[in-house]
CSV table of C-alpha atoms and ligand atoms in Angstrom, one decimal:
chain,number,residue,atom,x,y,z
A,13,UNK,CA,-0.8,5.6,37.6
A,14,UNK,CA,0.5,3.5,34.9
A,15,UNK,CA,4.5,5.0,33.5
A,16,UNK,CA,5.3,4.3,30.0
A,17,UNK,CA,8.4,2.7,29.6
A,18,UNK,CA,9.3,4.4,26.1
A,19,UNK,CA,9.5,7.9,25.6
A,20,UNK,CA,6.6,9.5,24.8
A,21,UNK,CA,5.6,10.3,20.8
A,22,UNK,CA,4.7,13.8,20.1
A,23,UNK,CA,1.6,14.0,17.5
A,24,UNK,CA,2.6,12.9,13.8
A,25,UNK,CA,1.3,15.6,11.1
A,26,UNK,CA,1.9,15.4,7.6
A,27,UNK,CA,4.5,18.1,5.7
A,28,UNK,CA,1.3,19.9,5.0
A,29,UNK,CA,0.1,19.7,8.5
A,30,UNK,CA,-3.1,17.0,8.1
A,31,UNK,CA,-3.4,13.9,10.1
A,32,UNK,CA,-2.2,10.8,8.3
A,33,UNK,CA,-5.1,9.1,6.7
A,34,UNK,CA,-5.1,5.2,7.1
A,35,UNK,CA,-8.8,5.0,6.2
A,36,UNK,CA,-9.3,2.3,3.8
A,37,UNK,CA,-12.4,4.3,2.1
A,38,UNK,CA,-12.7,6.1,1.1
A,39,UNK,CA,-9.1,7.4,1.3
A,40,UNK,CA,-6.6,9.5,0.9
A,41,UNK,CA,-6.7,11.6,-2.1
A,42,UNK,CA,-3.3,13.3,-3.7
A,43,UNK,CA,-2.7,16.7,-2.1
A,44,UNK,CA,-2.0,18.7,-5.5
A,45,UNK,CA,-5.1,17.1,-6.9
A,46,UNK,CA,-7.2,18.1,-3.9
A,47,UNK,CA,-5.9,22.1,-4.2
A,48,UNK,CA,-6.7,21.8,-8.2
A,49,UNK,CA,-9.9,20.9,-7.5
A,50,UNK,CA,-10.5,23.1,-4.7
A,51,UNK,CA,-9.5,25.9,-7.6
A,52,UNK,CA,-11.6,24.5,-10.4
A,53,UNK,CA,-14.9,24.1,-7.6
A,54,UNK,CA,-15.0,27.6,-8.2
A,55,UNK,CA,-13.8,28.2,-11.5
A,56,UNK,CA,-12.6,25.4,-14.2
A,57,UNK,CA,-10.1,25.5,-17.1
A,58,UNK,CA,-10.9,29.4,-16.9
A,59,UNK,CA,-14.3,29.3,-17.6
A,60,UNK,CA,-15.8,31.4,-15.2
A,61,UNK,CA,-17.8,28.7,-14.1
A,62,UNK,CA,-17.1,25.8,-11.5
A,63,UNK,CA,-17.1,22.1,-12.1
A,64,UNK,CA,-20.4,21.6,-10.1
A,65,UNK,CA,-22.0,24.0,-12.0
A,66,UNK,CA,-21.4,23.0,-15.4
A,67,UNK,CA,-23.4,21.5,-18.1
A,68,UNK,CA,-22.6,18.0,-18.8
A,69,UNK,CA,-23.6,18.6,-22.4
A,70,UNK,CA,-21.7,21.8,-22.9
A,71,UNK,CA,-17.8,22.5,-24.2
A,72,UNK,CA,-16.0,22.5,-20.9
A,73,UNK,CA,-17.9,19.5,-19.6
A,74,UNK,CA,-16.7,17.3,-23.3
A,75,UNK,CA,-13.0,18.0,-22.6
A,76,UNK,CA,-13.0,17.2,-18.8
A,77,UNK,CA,-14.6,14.0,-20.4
A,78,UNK,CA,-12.4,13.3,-23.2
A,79,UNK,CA,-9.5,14.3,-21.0
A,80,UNK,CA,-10.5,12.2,-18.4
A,81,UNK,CA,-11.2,9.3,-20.6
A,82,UNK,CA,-7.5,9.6,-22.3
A,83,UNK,CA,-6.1,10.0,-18.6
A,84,UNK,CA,-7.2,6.7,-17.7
A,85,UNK,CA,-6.3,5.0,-21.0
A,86,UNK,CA,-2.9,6.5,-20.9
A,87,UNK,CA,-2.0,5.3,-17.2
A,88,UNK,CA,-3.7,1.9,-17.7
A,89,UNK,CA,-2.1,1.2,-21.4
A,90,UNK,CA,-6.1,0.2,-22.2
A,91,UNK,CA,-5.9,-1.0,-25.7
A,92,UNK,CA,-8.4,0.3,-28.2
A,93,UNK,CA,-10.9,-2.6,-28.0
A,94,UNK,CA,-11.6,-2.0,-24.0
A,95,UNK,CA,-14.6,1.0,-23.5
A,96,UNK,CA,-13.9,3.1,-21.0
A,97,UNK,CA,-16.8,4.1,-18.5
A,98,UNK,CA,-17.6,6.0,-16.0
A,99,UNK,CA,-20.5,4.7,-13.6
A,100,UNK,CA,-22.7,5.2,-11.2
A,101,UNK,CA,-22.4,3.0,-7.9
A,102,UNK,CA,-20.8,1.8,-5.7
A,103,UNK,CA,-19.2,-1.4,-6.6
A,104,UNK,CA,-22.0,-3.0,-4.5
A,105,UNK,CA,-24.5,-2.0,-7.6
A,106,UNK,CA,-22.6,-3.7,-9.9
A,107,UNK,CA,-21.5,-7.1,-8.2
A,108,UNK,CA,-25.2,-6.9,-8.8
A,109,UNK,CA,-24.9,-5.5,-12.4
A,110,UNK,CA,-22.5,-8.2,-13.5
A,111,UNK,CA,-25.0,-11.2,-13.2
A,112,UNK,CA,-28.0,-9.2,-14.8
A,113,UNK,CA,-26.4,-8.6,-17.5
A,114,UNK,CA,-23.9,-11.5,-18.6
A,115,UNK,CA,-26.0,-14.5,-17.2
A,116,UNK,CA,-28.0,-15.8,-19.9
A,117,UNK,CA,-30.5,-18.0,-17.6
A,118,UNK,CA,-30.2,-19.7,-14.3
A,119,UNK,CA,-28.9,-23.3,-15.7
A,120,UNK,CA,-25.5,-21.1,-17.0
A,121,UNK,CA,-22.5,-21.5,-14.7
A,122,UNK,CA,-20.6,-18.8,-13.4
A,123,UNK,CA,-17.3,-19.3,-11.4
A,124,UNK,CA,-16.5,-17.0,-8.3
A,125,UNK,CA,-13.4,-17.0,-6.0
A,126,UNK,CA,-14.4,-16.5,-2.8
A,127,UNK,CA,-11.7,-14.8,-0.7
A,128,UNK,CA,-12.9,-12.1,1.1
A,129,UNK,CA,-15.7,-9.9,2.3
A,130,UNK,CA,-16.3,-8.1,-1.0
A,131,UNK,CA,-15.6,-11.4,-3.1
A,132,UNK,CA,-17.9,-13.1,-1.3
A,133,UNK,CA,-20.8,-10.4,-1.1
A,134,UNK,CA,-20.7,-10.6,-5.2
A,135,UNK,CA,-21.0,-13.7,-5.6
A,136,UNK,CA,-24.0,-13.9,-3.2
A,137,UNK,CA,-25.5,-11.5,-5.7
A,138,UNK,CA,-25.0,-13.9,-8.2
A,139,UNK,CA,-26.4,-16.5,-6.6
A,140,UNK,CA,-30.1,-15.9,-7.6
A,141,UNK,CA,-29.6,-15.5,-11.2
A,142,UNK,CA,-27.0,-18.3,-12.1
A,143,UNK,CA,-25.7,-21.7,-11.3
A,144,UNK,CA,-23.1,-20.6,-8.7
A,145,UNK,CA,-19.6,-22.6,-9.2
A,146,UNK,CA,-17.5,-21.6,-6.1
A,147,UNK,CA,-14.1,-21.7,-8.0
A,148,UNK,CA,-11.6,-21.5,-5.1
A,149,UNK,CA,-12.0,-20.3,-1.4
A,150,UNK,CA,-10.1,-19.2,1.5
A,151,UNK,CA,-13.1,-19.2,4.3
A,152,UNK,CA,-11.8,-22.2,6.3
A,153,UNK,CA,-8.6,-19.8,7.0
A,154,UNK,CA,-10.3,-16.8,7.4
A,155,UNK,CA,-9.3,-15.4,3.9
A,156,UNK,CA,-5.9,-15.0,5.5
A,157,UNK,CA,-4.5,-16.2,2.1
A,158,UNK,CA,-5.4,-16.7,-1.9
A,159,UNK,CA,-6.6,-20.2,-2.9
A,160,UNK,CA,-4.0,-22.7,-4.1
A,161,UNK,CA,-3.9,-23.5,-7.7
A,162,UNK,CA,-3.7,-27.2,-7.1
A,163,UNK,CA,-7.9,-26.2,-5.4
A,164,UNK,CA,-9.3,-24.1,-8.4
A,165,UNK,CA,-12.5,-25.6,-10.1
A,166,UNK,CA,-13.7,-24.0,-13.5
A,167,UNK,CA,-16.8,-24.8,-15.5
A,168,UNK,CA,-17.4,-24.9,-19.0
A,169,UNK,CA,-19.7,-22.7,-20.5
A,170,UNK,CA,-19.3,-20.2,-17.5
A,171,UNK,CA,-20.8,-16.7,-18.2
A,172,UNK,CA,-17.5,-14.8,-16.4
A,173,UNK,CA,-15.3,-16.0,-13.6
A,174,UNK,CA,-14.9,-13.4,-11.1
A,175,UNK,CA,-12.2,-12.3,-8.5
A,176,UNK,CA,-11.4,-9.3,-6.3
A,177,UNK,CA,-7.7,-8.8,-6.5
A,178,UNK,CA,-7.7,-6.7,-3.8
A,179,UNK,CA,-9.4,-8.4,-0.5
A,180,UNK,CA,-9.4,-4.8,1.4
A,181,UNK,CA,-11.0,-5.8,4.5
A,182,UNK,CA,-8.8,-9.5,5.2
A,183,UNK,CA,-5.2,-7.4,3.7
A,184,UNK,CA,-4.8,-10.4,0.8
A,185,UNK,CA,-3.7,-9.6,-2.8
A,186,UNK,CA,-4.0,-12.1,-5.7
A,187,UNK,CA,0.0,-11.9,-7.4
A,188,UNK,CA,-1.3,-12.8,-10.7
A,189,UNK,CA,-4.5,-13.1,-12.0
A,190,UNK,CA,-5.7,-16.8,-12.6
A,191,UNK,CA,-6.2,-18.2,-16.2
A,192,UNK,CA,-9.3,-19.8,-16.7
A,193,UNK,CA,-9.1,-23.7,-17.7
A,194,UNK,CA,-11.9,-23.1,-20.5
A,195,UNK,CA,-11.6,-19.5,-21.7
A,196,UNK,CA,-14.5,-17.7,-19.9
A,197,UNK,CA,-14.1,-14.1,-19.4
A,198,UNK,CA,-12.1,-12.7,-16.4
A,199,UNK,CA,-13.9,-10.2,-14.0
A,200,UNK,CA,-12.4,-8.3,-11.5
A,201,UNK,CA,-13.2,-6.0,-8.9
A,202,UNK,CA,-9.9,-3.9,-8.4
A,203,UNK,CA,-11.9,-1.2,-6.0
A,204,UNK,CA,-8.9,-1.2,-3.7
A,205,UNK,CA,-5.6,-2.0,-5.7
A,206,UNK,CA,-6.9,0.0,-9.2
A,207,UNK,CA,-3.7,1.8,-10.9
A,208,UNK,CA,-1.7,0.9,-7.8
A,209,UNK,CA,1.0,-1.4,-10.1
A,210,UNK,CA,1.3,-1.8,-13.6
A,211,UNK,CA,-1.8,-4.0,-15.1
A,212,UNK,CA,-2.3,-5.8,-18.6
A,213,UNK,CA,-5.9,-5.0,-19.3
A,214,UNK,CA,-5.9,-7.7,-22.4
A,215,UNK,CA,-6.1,-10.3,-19.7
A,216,UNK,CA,-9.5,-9.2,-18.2
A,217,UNK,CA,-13.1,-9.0,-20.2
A,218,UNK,CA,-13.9,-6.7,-17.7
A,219,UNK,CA,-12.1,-4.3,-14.7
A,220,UNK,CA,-14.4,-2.3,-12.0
A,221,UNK,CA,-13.0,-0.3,-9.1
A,222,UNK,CA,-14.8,2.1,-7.4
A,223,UNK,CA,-13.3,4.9,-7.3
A,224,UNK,CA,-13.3,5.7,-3.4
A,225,UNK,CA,-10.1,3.6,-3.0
A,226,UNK,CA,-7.4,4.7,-5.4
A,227,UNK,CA,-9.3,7.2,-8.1
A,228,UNK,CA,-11.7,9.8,-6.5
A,229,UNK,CA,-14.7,9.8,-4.7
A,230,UNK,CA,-17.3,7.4,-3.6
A,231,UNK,CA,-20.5,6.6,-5.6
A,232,UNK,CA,-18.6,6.4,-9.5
A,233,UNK,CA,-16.9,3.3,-10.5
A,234,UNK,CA,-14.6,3.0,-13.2
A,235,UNK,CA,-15.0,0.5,-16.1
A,236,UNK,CA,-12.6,-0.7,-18.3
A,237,UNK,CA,-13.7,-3.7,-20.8
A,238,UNK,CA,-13.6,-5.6,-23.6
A,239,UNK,CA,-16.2,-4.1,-26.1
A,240,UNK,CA,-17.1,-7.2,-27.6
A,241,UNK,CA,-18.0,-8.4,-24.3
A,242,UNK,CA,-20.1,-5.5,-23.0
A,243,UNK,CA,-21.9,-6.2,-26.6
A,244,UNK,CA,-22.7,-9.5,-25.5
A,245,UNK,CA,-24.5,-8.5,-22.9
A,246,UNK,CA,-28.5,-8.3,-22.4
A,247,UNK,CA,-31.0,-6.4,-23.9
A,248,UNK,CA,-34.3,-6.6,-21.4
A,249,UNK,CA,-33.0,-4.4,-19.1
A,250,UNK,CA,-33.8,-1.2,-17.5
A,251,UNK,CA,-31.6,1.6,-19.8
A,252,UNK,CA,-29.2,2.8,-17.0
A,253,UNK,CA,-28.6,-1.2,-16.3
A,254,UNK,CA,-27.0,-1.8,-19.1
A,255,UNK,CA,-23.1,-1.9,-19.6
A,256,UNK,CA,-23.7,-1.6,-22.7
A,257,UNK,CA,-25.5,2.0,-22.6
A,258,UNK,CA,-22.7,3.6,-20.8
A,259,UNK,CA,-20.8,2.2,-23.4
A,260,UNK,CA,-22.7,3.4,-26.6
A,261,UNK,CA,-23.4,6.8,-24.7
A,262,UNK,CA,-20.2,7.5,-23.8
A,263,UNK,CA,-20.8,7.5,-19.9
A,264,UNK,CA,-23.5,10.1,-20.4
A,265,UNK,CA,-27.1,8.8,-21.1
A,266,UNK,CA,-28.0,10.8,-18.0
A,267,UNK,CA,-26.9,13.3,-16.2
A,268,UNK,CA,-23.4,11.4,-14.9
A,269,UNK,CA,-21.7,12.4,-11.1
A,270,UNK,CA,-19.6,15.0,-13.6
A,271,UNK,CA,-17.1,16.0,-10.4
A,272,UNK,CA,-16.2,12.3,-10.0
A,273,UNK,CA,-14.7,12.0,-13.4
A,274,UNK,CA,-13.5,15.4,-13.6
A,275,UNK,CA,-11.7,14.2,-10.2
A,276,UNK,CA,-10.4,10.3,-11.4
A,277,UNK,CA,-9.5,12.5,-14.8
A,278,UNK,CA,-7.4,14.9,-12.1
A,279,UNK,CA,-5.9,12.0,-10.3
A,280,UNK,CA,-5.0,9.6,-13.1
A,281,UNK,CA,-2.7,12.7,-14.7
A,282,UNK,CA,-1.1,12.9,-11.1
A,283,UNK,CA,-0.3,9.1,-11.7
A,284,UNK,CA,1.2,9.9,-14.8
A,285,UNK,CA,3.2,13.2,-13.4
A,286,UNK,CA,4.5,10.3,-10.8
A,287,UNK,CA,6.0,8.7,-13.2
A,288,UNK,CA,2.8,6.5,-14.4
A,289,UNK,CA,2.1,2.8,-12.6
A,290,UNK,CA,5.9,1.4,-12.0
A,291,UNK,CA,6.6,4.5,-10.6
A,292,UNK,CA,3.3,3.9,-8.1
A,293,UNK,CA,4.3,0.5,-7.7
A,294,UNK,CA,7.8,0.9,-6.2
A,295,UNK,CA,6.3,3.4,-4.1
A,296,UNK,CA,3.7,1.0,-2.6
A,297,UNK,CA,6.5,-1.2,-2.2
A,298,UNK,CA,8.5,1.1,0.1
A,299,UNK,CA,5.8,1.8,2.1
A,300,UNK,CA,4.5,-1.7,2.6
A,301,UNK,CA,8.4,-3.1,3.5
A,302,UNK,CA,8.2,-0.5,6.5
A,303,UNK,CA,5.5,-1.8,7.9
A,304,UNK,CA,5.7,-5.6,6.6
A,305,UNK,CA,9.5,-5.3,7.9
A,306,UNK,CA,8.8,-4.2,11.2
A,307,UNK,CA,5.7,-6.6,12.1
A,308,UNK,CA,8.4,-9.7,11.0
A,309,UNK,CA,10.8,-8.7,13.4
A,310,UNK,CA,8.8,-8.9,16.7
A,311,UNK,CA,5.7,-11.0,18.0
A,312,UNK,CA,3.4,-8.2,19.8
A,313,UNK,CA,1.6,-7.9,16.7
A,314,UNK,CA,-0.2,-10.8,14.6
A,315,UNK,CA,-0.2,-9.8,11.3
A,316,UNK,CA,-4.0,-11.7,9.5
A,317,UNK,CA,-2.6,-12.4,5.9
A,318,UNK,CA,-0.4,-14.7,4.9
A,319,UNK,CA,3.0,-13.8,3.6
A,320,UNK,CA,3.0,-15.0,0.1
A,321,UNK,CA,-0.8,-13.2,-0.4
A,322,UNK,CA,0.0,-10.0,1.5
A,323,UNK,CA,-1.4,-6.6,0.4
A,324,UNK,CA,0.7,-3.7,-0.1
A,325,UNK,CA,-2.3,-1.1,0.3
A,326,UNK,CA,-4.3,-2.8,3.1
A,327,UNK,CA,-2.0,-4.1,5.9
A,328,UNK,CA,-3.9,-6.0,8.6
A,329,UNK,CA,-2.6,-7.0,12.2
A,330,UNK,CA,-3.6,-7.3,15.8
A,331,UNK,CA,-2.8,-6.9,19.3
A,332,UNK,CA,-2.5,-9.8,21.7
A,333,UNK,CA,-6.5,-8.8,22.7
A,334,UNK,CA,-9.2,-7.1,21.7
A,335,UNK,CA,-8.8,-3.9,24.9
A,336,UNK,CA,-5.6,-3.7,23.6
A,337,UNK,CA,-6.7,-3.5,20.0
A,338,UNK,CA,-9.1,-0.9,21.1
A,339,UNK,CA,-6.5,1.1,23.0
A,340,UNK,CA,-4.2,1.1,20.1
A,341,UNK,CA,-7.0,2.9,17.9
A,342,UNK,CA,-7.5,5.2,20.3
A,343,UNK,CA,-3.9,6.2,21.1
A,344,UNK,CA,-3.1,6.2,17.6
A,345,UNK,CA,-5.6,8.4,17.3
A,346,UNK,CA,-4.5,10.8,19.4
A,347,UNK,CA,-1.3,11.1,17.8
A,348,UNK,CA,-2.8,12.1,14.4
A,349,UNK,CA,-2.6,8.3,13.2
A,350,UNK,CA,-6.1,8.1,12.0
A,351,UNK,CA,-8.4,5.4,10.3
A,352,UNK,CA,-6.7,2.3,12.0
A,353,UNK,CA,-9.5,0.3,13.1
A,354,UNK,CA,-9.9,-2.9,11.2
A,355,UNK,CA,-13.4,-4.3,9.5
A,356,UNK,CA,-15.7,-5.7,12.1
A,357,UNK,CA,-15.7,-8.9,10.1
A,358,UNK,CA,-11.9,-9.5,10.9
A,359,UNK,CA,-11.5,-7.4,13.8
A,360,UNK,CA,-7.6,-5.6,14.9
A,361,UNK,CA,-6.4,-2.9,12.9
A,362,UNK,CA,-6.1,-2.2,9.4
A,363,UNK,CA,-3.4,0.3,7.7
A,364,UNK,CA,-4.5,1.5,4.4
A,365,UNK,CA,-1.6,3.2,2.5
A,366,UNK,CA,-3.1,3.8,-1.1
A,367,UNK,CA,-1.3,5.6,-4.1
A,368,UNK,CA,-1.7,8.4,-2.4
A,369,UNK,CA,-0.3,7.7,1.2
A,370,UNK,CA,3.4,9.3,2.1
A,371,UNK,CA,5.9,6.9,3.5
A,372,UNK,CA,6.6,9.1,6.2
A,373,UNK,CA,3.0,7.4,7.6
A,374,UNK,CA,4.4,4.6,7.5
A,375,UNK,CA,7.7,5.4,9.2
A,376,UNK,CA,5.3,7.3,11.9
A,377,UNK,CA,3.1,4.2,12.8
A,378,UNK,CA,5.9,1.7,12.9
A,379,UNK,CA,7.4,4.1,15.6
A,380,UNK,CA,4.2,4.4,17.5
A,381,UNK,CA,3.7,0.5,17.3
A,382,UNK,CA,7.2,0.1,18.9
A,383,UNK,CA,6.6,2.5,21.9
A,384,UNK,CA,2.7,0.8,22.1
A,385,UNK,CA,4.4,-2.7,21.7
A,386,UNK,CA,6.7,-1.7,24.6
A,387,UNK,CA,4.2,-0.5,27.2
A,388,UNK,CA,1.7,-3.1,26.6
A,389,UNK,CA,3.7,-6.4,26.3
A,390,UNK,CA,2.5,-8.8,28.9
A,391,UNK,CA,-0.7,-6.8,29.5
B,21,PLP,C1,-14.8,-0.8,-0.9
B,21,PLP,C2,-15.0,-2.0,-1.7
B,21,PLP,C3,-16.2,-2.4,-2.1
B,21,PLP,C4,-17.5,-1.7,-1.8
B,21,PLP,O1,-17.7,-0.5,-2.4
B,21,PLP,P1,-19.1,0.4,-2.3
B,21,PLP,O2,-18.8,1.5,-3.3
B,21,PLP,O3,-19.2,0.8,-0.9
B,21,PLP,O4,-20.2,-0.5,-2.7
B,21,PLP,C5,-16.3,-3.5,-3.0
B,21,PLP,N1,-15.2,-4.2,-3.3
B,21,PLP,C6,-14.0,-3.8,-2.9
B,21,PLP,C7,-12.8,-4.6,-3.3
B,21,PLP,C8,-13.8,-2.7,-2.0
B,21,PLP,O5,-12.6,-2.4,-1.6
């Protein structure tokens, strides 16, 4: 029989007595918002009627939209010019979306960053339709880092030039968003970072995040862009392809997933009651120094991302092998630590703390890792 050598760590729960939720999506939703929706399932805004239930042509259904609509445009500062839209997904759909309907014909250039899984998986559906311009990439380091400036390569005449700011699965953030050397519209998928710090939407044609992350549930994504550029897009598409008939329908040609935005509406007034997106960012901040801290100051753990590039909401590390990576999941489970396992592609662990995660999670795993760290070392 093996003895631990640090005292043993009784189960972590929450103050409202649920596990703490490390899942990196979809995530953790804010508590309040999940008991007013729980409410307005079965009756909204004192209708008599439920969210589910209602028409998304009728008088309850408008205001959740409007209200939703002014939510987001309130948190995010989006300037008149952007649209707002709420629409069907995932992101998946539209890293297909984007080409189709931006990409004039095969010979036009579009620039992509490669730096991770989801970066990467966009620009492969890009691939078919344009003339692919890799623009910077981190694969010879495993996407353990953001391309140096000193590497970017832009093309003239590019359709858009895509990022992801967030590389969810590899734990990377971009720090600022790069300016293109001849003007073409900036793209970016924000699924996992969306409304987690303070954003200036002016910079960006266009903004998609799926909501799973940050905003609400899976399967809606969130669209904020410039109008004139949603204009430019094509017309011989099929109807629901087109940016731009989300745009002139106001998110409701069809039938739209009315309980997602009634639920990103929900969450982007929580963001607001926080004290909007500086109040979210500090947050973030705290929560990532406990766990950024605490993996600087020993050498059980190998943390995947470089310093400089290192994401506040995804935090990626390993154990010294892949058992003891396994084991960690497992005990960690057990002690109401839950959703650690990493992405196959980069293996370890993964500790997803989005707008929603309390700091005491943070505090929780760090003392966990410790007493793991202790048994284990030399294993
Ligand atoms: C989760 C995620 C995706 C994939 O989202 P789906 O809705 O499953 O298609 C894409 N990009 C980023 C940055 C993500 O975090």
């Amino acid at each position: 029989m093996t003895t631990l050598s640090a005292p043993t760590l009784q189960p972590f729960k929450t103050a409202s007595g649920r596990k703490f939720n490390f899942s990196a999506g979809p995530g953790i939703l804010p508590e309040e918002v999940l008991r007013q929706a729980q409410h307005d399932l079965w009756d909204v805004a004192g209708s008599g009627i439920g969210i589910l239930e209602h028409s998304h042509r009728g008088p309850v259904f408008d205001k959740i939209l409007a209200d939703a609509e002014a939510a987001v445009r309130d948190v995010g500062s989006v300037p008149d010019d952007y649209a707002v839209m709420f629409v069907p997904g995932g992101v998946t759909l539209h890293f297909g979306l984007l080409p189709m309907n931006f990409v004039r014909d095969k010979s036009q250039p579009v620039d992509y960053f490669l730096t991770g899984k989801w970066a990467d998986d966009a620009a492969k559906e890009a691939e078919p339709l344009a003339h692919m311009n890799v623009a910077g990439s981190s694969k010879a380091t495993r996407h353990d880092r953001i391309p140096a400036p000193e590497t970017w390569k832009f093309s003239q005449g590019a359709a858009y030039c895509h990022f992801c700011s967030n590389n969810t699965i590899e734990g990377t953030q971009w720090k600022s968003e790069p300016v293109h050397a001849h003007g073409a519209p900036l793209v970016c998928d924000t699924s996992s970072d969306m409304f987690s710090a303070p954003m200036d939407v002016r910079k960006y044609g266009m903004i998609y995040a799926g909501a799973q992350k940050n905003l609400g549930p899976s399967g809606i994504v969130l669209v904020i862009a410039r109008r004139s550029f949603i204009e430019s897009g094509r017309d011989d598409l099929s109807v629901l392809l087109k940016y731009k008939t989300h745009m002139a329908n106001e998110s409701r040609y069809n039938t739209p997933n009315t309980f997602g935005i009634y639920l990103i509406g929900e969450v982007c007034k929580w963001i607001k009651r926080q004290g909007g997106l500086a109040a979210m960012k500090a947050h973030n901040a705290e929560k990532a120094a406990v766990l950024y801290s605490f993996l600087d100051s020993q050498s059980f753990y190998v943390p995947h991302a470089q310093k400089e590039f290192r994401s506040p909401m995804n935090v990626t590390f390993r154990c010294p092998s892949e058992d003891l990576d396994k084991k960690f999941c497992k005990e960690a489970e057990a002690l109401g630590l839950d959703g650690l396992k990493g992405h196959r592609a980069v293996g370890g662990m993964r500790a997803s703390m989005y707008n929603a995660f309390p700091i005491e999670g943070a505090k929780a795993l760090v003392q966990f890792m410790k007493q793991f760290a202790q048994a284990n070392a030399g294993k």
